[in-house]
């Protein structure tokens, strides 16, 4: 009868819709188990561990290089003074230590280049490439790979103050840069800012992320290197909620004494209090910004 056929048709339609829902759910689960690079969750975690260990090693090499460069500069000022036998022995030791600094600097620089090459290979790596690179690094850093805690590492990054929930990104000279979450005020950053630290903020748009270049964390630097300032300005432009790519963005900077210290705009830069401006290009730090977000669990 027509009613029976209608009932059968409805049952068939319901089964078809149920089957489609199952297929869609399976596809969604498959998609959720993989990253934007097509990596499984297990390989995604392994990649975070691998990159975390490599970055930790690289940051140590950066700090060692900065300290050795400062020591080399000091050693050049060592002068011999005819002041008895004891002084001559001390001077001879100083000369010997000074002679070792360039060799150590070469070793540290070479090791840093090796680590940077390994990090470069991990960028956009396929599943097989991540696993192969992990095994290659494990020959030398097995203990660190086994014990590395990605979440603890994100919390304990060099330069990350207690309670800070934003990004920490190392500058080209290893100076930690804090990228706060978008806010009109930031009491925590204002409290941790020190004399040699610099603040960066887009001139247009006050609701973007505040960026703090923590030069005070590297005692051998008396002021912020230009390349680090440009890197921090690029980050401020990238996270400022404005332009992307090669668009030039005007970013102002100032020191901790000149940022707002109270009220609803704590930590905000005021144009009249700025020390200067930098024309930044957010596209230059797009890869570094995305990698930091992935490595620190923001993506």
Short mmCIF file of C-alpha atoms in Angstrom, two decimals:
data_model
loop_
_atom_site.label_atom_id
_atom_site.label_comp_id
_atom_site.label_asym_id
_atom_site.label_seq_id
_atom_site.Cartn_x
_atom_site.Cartn_y
_atom_site.Cartn_z
CA UNK A 1 0.00 0.00 0.00
CA UNK A 2 1.00 3.63 -0.36
CA UNK A 3 1.20 4.08 3.41
CA UNK A 4 3.57 1.11 3.75
CA UNK A 5 5.77 2.42 0.95
CA UNK A 6 5.84 5.83 2.61
CA UNK A 7 6.86 4.25 5.91
CA UNK A 8 9.64 2.25 4.22
CA UNK A 9 10.82 5.39 2.46
CA UNK A 10 10.99 7.25 5.74
CA UNK A 11 12.94 4.42 7.38
CA UNK A 12 15.39 4.34 4.47
CA UNK A 13 15.79 8.11 4.67
CA UNK A 14 16.42 7.96 8.41
CA UNK A 15 19.04 5.23 7.92
CA UNK A 16 20.74 7.25 5.20
CA UNK A 17 20.84 10.35 7.40
CA UNK A 18 22.20 8.30 10.32
CA UNK A 19 24.89 6.81 8.09
CA UNK A 20 25.82 10.28 6.85
CA UNK A 21 26.09 11.55 10.44
CA UNK A 22 28.43 8.66 11.27
CA UNK A 23 30.60 9.46 8.25
CA UNK A 24 30.70 13.16 9.14
CA UNK A 25 31.56 12.37 12.76
CA UNK A 26 34.36 10.03 11.68
CA UNK A 27 35.73 12.71 9.34
CA UNK A 28 35.57 15.29 12.12
CA UNK A 29 37.42 12.98 14.51
CA UNK A 30 40.09 12.31 11.89
CA UNK A 31 40.45 16.04 11.30
CA UNK A 32 40.60 16.79 15.04
CA UNK A 33 43.37 14.24 15.54
CA UNK A 34 45.65 16.06 13.12
CA UNK A 35 47.26 19.48 13.09
CA UNK A 36 47.31 22.04 10.31
CA UNK A 37 50.49 20.30 9.05
CA UNK A 38 48.71 16.93 8.85
CA UNK A 39 50.44 15.50 11.94
CA UNK A 40 48.83 13.00 14.28
CA UNK A 41 48.38 14.05 17.91
CA UNK A 42 51.26 11.79 18.96
CA UNK A 43 53.61 13.29 16.38
CA UNK A 44 52.37 16.77 17.20
CA UNK A 45 53.37 16.19 20.84
CA UNK A 46 56.72 14.71 19.78
CA UNK A 47 57.35 17.77 17.62
CA UNK A 48 56.61 20.09 20.58
CA UNK A 49 59.04 18.10 22.74
CA UNK A 50 61.70 18.12 20.03
CA UNK A 51 61.39 21.84 19.34
CA UNK A 52 61.24 22.60 23.06
CA UNK A 53 64.51 20.81 23.75
CA UNK A 54 66.21 22.39 20.73
CA UNK A 55 65.02 25.87 21.70
CA UNK A 56 66.18 25.35 25.27
CA UNK A 57 69.62 24.36 24.02
CA UNK A 58 69.71 27.24 21.55
CA UNK A 59 68.74 29.82 24.18
CA UNK A 60 71.58 28.56 26.35
CA UNK A 61 73.99 28.99 23.43
CA UNK A 62 72.67 32.51 22.78
CA UNK A 63 73.30 33.53 26.38
CA UNK A 64 76.74 31.93 26.35
CA UNK A 65 77.62 33.81 23.16
CA UNK A 66 76.49 37.16 24.56
CA UNK A 67 78.48 36.59 27.75
CA UNK A 68 81.59 35.52 25.84
CA UNK A 69 81.39 38.57 23.58
CA UNK A 70 81.20 40.80 26.65
CA UNK A 71 84.09 38.91 28.27
CA UNK A 72 86.16 39.27 25.11
CA UNK A 73 85.63 43.03 25.23
CA UNK A 74 86.74 43.14 28.86
CA UNK A 75 89.81 40.99 28.21
CA UNK A 76 91.05 43.48 25.64
CA UNK A 77 91.47 45.99 28.45
CA UNK A 78 93.82 43.72 30.45
CA UNK A 79 97.15 45.53 30.79
CA UNK A 80 100.47 44.43 32.17
CA UNK A 81 101.83 46.48 35.03
CA UNK A 82 105.26 45.81 36.53
CA UNK A 83 104.08 45.24 40.08
CA UNK A 84 106.00 42.25 41.39
CA UNK A 85 106.09 38.51 40.79
CA UNK A 86 102.56 37.84 42.09
CA UNK A 87 101.08 40.33 39.66
CA UNK A 88 103.02 38.81 36.75
CA UNK A 89 101.58 35.38 37.52
CA UNK A 90 98.06 36.79 37.74
CA UNK A 91 98.56 38.69 34.50
CA UNK A 92 99.80 35.53 32.76
CA UNK A 93 96.66 33.69 33.89
CA UNK A 94 94.48 36.54 32.63
CA UNK A 95 96.22 36.44 29.24
CA UNK A 96 95.72 32.68 29.05
CA UNK A 97 92.02 32.99 29.88
CA UNK A 98 91.67 35.79 27.32
CA UNK A 99 93.27 33.62 24.64
CA UNK A 100 90.68 30.89 25.28
CA UNK A 101 87.69 33.20 24.84
CA UNK A 102 87.80 33.43 21.00
CA UNK A 103 88.05 29.63 20.73
CA UNK A 104 85.10 29.14 23.08
CA UNK A 105 83.17 31.80 21.16
CA UNK A 106 83.74 29.91 17.89
CA UNK A 107 82.56 26.66 19.50
CA UNK A 108 79.43 28.26 20.93
CA UNK A 109 78.62 29.98 17.62
CA UNK A 110 79.06 26.74 15.67
CA UNK A 111 76.84 24.83 18.09
CA UNK A 112 74.20 27.55 17.83
CA UNK A 113 74.24 27.26 14.04
CA UNK A 114 73.79 23.48 14.28
CA UNK A 115 70.78 23.88 16.59
CA UNK A 116 69.25 26.53 14.32
CA UNK A 117 69.63 24.16 11.36
CA UNK A 118 67.82 21.40 13.28
CA UNK A 119 65.02 23.80 14.23
CA UNK A 120 64.74 24.89 10.60
CA UNK A 121 64.32 21.27 9.53
CA UNK A 122 61.47 20.84 12.02
CA UNK A 123 59.48 23.70 10.49
CA UNK A 124 56.61 22.35 8.43
CA UNK A 125 58.04 18.82 8.69
CA UNK A 126 55.92 15.84 7.68
CA UNK A 127 55.13 12.99 10.06
CA UNK A 128 58.07 10.88 8.84
CA UNK A 129 60.43 13.87 8.90
CA UNK A 130 59.49 14.70 12.51
CA UNK A 131 60.06 11.10 13.61
CA UNK A 132 63.38 10.83 11.75
CA UNK A 133 64.62 14.13 13.17
CA UNK A 134 63.57 13.06 16.67
CA UNK A 135 65.66 9.88 16.37
CA UNK A 136 68.62 11.87 15.04
CA UNK A 137 68.55 14.29 17.96
CA UNK A 138 67.93 11.46 20.45
CA UNK A 139 71.47 10.16 19.84
CA UNK A 140 72.80 13.24 21.66
CA UNK A 141 69.92 14.53 23.78
CA UNK A 142 68.03 11.36 24.72
CA UNK A 143 67.74 12.17 28.44
CA UNK A 144 66.35 15.65 27.80
CA UNK A 145 63.86 14.39 25.23
CA UNK A 146 62.57 11.74 27.64
CA UNK A 147 62.16 14.09 30.60
CA UNK A 148 61.10 17.29 28.81
CA UNK A 149 57.69 18.56 29.97
CA UNK A 150 56.23 20.83 27.29
CA UNK A 151 53.70 22.46 29.62
CA UNK A 152 56.22 23.02 32.41
CA UNK A 153 58.71 24.37 29.87
CA UNK A 154 56.14 26.90 28.65
CA UNK A 155 55.63 28.04 32.25
CA UNK A 156 59.35 28.08 33.09
CA UNK A 157 60.72 29.76 29.96
CA UNK A 158 63.68 32.05 30.44
CA UNK A 159 62.28 35.52 31.04
CA UNK A 160 58.69 34.43 31.81
CA UNK A 161 57.49 36.08 35.06
CA UNK A 162 55.26 34.14 37.45
CA UNK A 163 51.61 34.44 36.51
CA UNK A 164 52.25 35.60 32.93
CA UNK A 165 49.96 33.72 30.52
CA UNK A 166 51.10 35.26 27.24
CA UNK A 167 53.82 34.29 24.77
CA UNK A 168 57.56 34.40 25.41
CA UNK A 169 59.69 34.65 22.27
CA UNK A 170 63.49 34.95 22.17
CA UNK A 171 64.98 37.82 20.17
CA UNK A 172 67.84 37.28 17.69
CA UNK A 173 70.26 37.92 20.59
CA UNK A 174 68.42 35.64 23.02
CA UNK A 175 66.64 38.44 24.91
CA UNK A 176 63.19 37.28 26.10
CA UNK A 177 60.23 39.18 24.65
CA UNK A 178 56.86 39.05 26.40
CA UNK A 179 53.75 39.27 24.22
CA UNK A 180 50.76 39.85 26.48
CA UNK A 181 47.20 38.92 25.66
CA UNK A 182 45.22 41.77 24.11
CA UNK A 183 44.10 44.15 26.80
CA UNK A 184 43.69 47.84 27.53
CA UNK A 185 45.79 47.47 30.69
CA UNK A 186 48.48 45.14 32.02
CA UNK A 187 49.49 45.44 35.65
CA UNK A 188 51.78 42.39 35.61
CA UNK A 189 53.96 43.65 32.77
CA UNK A 190 54.24 47.04 34.42
CA UNK A 191 55.46 45.42 37.65
CA UNK A 192 58.15 43.30 35.97
CA UNK A 193 59.47 46.05 33.66
CA UNK A 194 62.98 47.23 34.60
CA UNK A 195 65.33 50.05 33.65
CA UNK A 196 66.80 48.64 30.42
CA UNK A 197 63.53 47.03 29.26
CA UNK A 198 61.58 48.56 26.39
CA UNK A 199 57.84 48.56 25.69
CA UNK A 200 56.37 48.38 22.18
CA UNK A 201 52.86 49.18 20.99
CA UNK A 202 51.24 50.05 17.66
CA UNK A 203 50.64 53.78 17.26
CA UNK A 204 47.19 53.03 15.80
CA UNK A 205 44.93 50.75 17.83
CA UNK A 206 45.42 50.62 21.60
CA UNK A 207 43.67 47.27 22.12
CA UNK A 208 46.49 45.14 20.69
CA UNK A 209 49.02 43.11 22.63
CA UNK A 210 51.57 44.93 24.71
CA UNK A 211 55.14 43.76 23.97
CA UNK A 212 58.00 43.98 26.48
CA UNK A 213 61.64 43.49 25.45
CA UNK A 214 63.26 42.27 28.70
CA UNK A 215 66.85 43.38 28.14
CA UNK A 216 67.31 43.43 31.93
CA UNK A 217 67.32 39.61 31.85
CA UNK A 218 70.70 39.68 30.07
CA UNK A 219 73.11 41.50 32.45
CA UNK A 220 75.87 41.75 29.85
CA UNK A 221 73.68 44.06 27.72
CA UNK A 222 73.63 47.65 28.90
CA UNK A 223 71.00 48.59 26.30
CA UNK A 224 68.69 46.88 23.84
CA UNK A 225 70.42 45.87 20.56
CA UNK A 226 68.85 47.37 17.46
CA UNK A 227 68.07 43.99 15.91
CA UNK A 228 66.17 42.98 19.07
CA UNK A 229 64.22 46.24 19.04
CA UNK A 230 63.19 45.69 15.42
CA UNK A 231 62.15 42.11 16.19
CA UNK A 232 60.04 43.26 19.17
CA UNK A 233 58.46 46.01 17.04
CA UNK A 234 57.57 43.45 14.35
CA UNK A 235 55.89 41.31 17.04
CA UNK A 236 53.95 44.32 18.32
CA UNK A 237 52.75 44.94 14.76
CA UNK A 238 51.87 41.28 14.23
CA UNK A 239 49.85 41.00 17.45
CA UNK A 240 48.49 44.53 17.23
CA UNK A 241 45.35 43.38 15.46
CA UNK A 242 46.15 45.37 12.34
CA UNK A 243 48.16 44.74 9.21
CA UNK A 244 49.76 41.50 8.10
CA UNK A 245 52.34 40.54 5.53
CA UNK A 246 54.62 43.24 4.18
CA UNK A 247 52.48 46.19 5.26
CA UNK A 248 54.56 48.69 7.23
CA UNK A 249 53.17 49.48 10.69
CA UNK A 250 54.31 52.36 12.88
CA UNK A 251 55.22 51.08 16.34
CA UNK A 252 56.22 53.32 19.22
CA UNK A 253 58.47 52.32 22.10
CA UNK A 254 59.39 53.65 25.51
CA UNK A 255 60.95 52.53 28.79
CA UNK A 256 59.31 51.34 32.01
CA UNK A 257 59.41 54.79 33.59
CA UNK A 258 57.11 56.27 30.96
CA UNK A 259 54.27 53.72 30.74
CA UNK A 260 50.98 54.32 32.55
CA UNK A 261 51.34 53.22 36.18
CA UNK A 262 47.77 53.46 37.45
CA UNK A 263 44.14 53.61 36.40
CA UNK A 264 42.38 51.62 33.69
CA UNK A 265 45.30 51.99 31.25
CA UNK A 266 48.10 50.48 33.35
CA UNK A 267 51.02 49.47 31.14
CA UNK A 268 49.76 51.41 28.13
CA UNK A 269 52.06 53.62 26.07
CA UNK A 270 51.10 57.21 25.49
CA UNK A 271 52.33 58.90 22.28
CA UNK A 272 53.68 61.92 24.16
CA UNK A 273 55.76 59.62 26.43
CA UNK A 274 57.38 57.60 23.65
CA UNK A 275 61.14 57.50 23.14
CA UNK A 276 60.83 56.84 19.42
CA UNK A 277 59.10 54.87 16.68
CA UNK A 278 59.99 51.96 14.43
CA UNK A 279 58.42 51.11 11.09
CA UNK A 280 57.73 47.42 11.61
CA UNK A 281 56.80 44.66 9.18
CA UNK A 282 54.72 41.91 10.79
CA UNK A 283 55.38 39.51 7.94
CA UNK A 284 59.01 39.15 9.04
CA UNK A 285 57.96 37.45 12.30
CA UNK A 286 54.90 35.54 11.06
CA UNK A 287 56.69 32.18 11.14
CA UNK A 288 58.30 32.83 14.53
CA UNK A 289 54.97 33.98 15.99
CA UNK A 290 53.08 30.94 14.74
CA UNK A 291 55.79 28.56 15.92
CA UNK A 292 55.76 30.13 19.38
CA UNK A 293 51.98 29.75 19.53
CA UNK A 294 52.25 26.08 18.52
CA UNK A 295 55.19 25.30 20.82
CA UNK A 296 53.55 26.99 23.82
CA UNK A 297 50.15 25.38 23.28
CA UNK A 298 48.23 28.40 21.95
CA UNK A 299 47.27 26.65 18.70
#
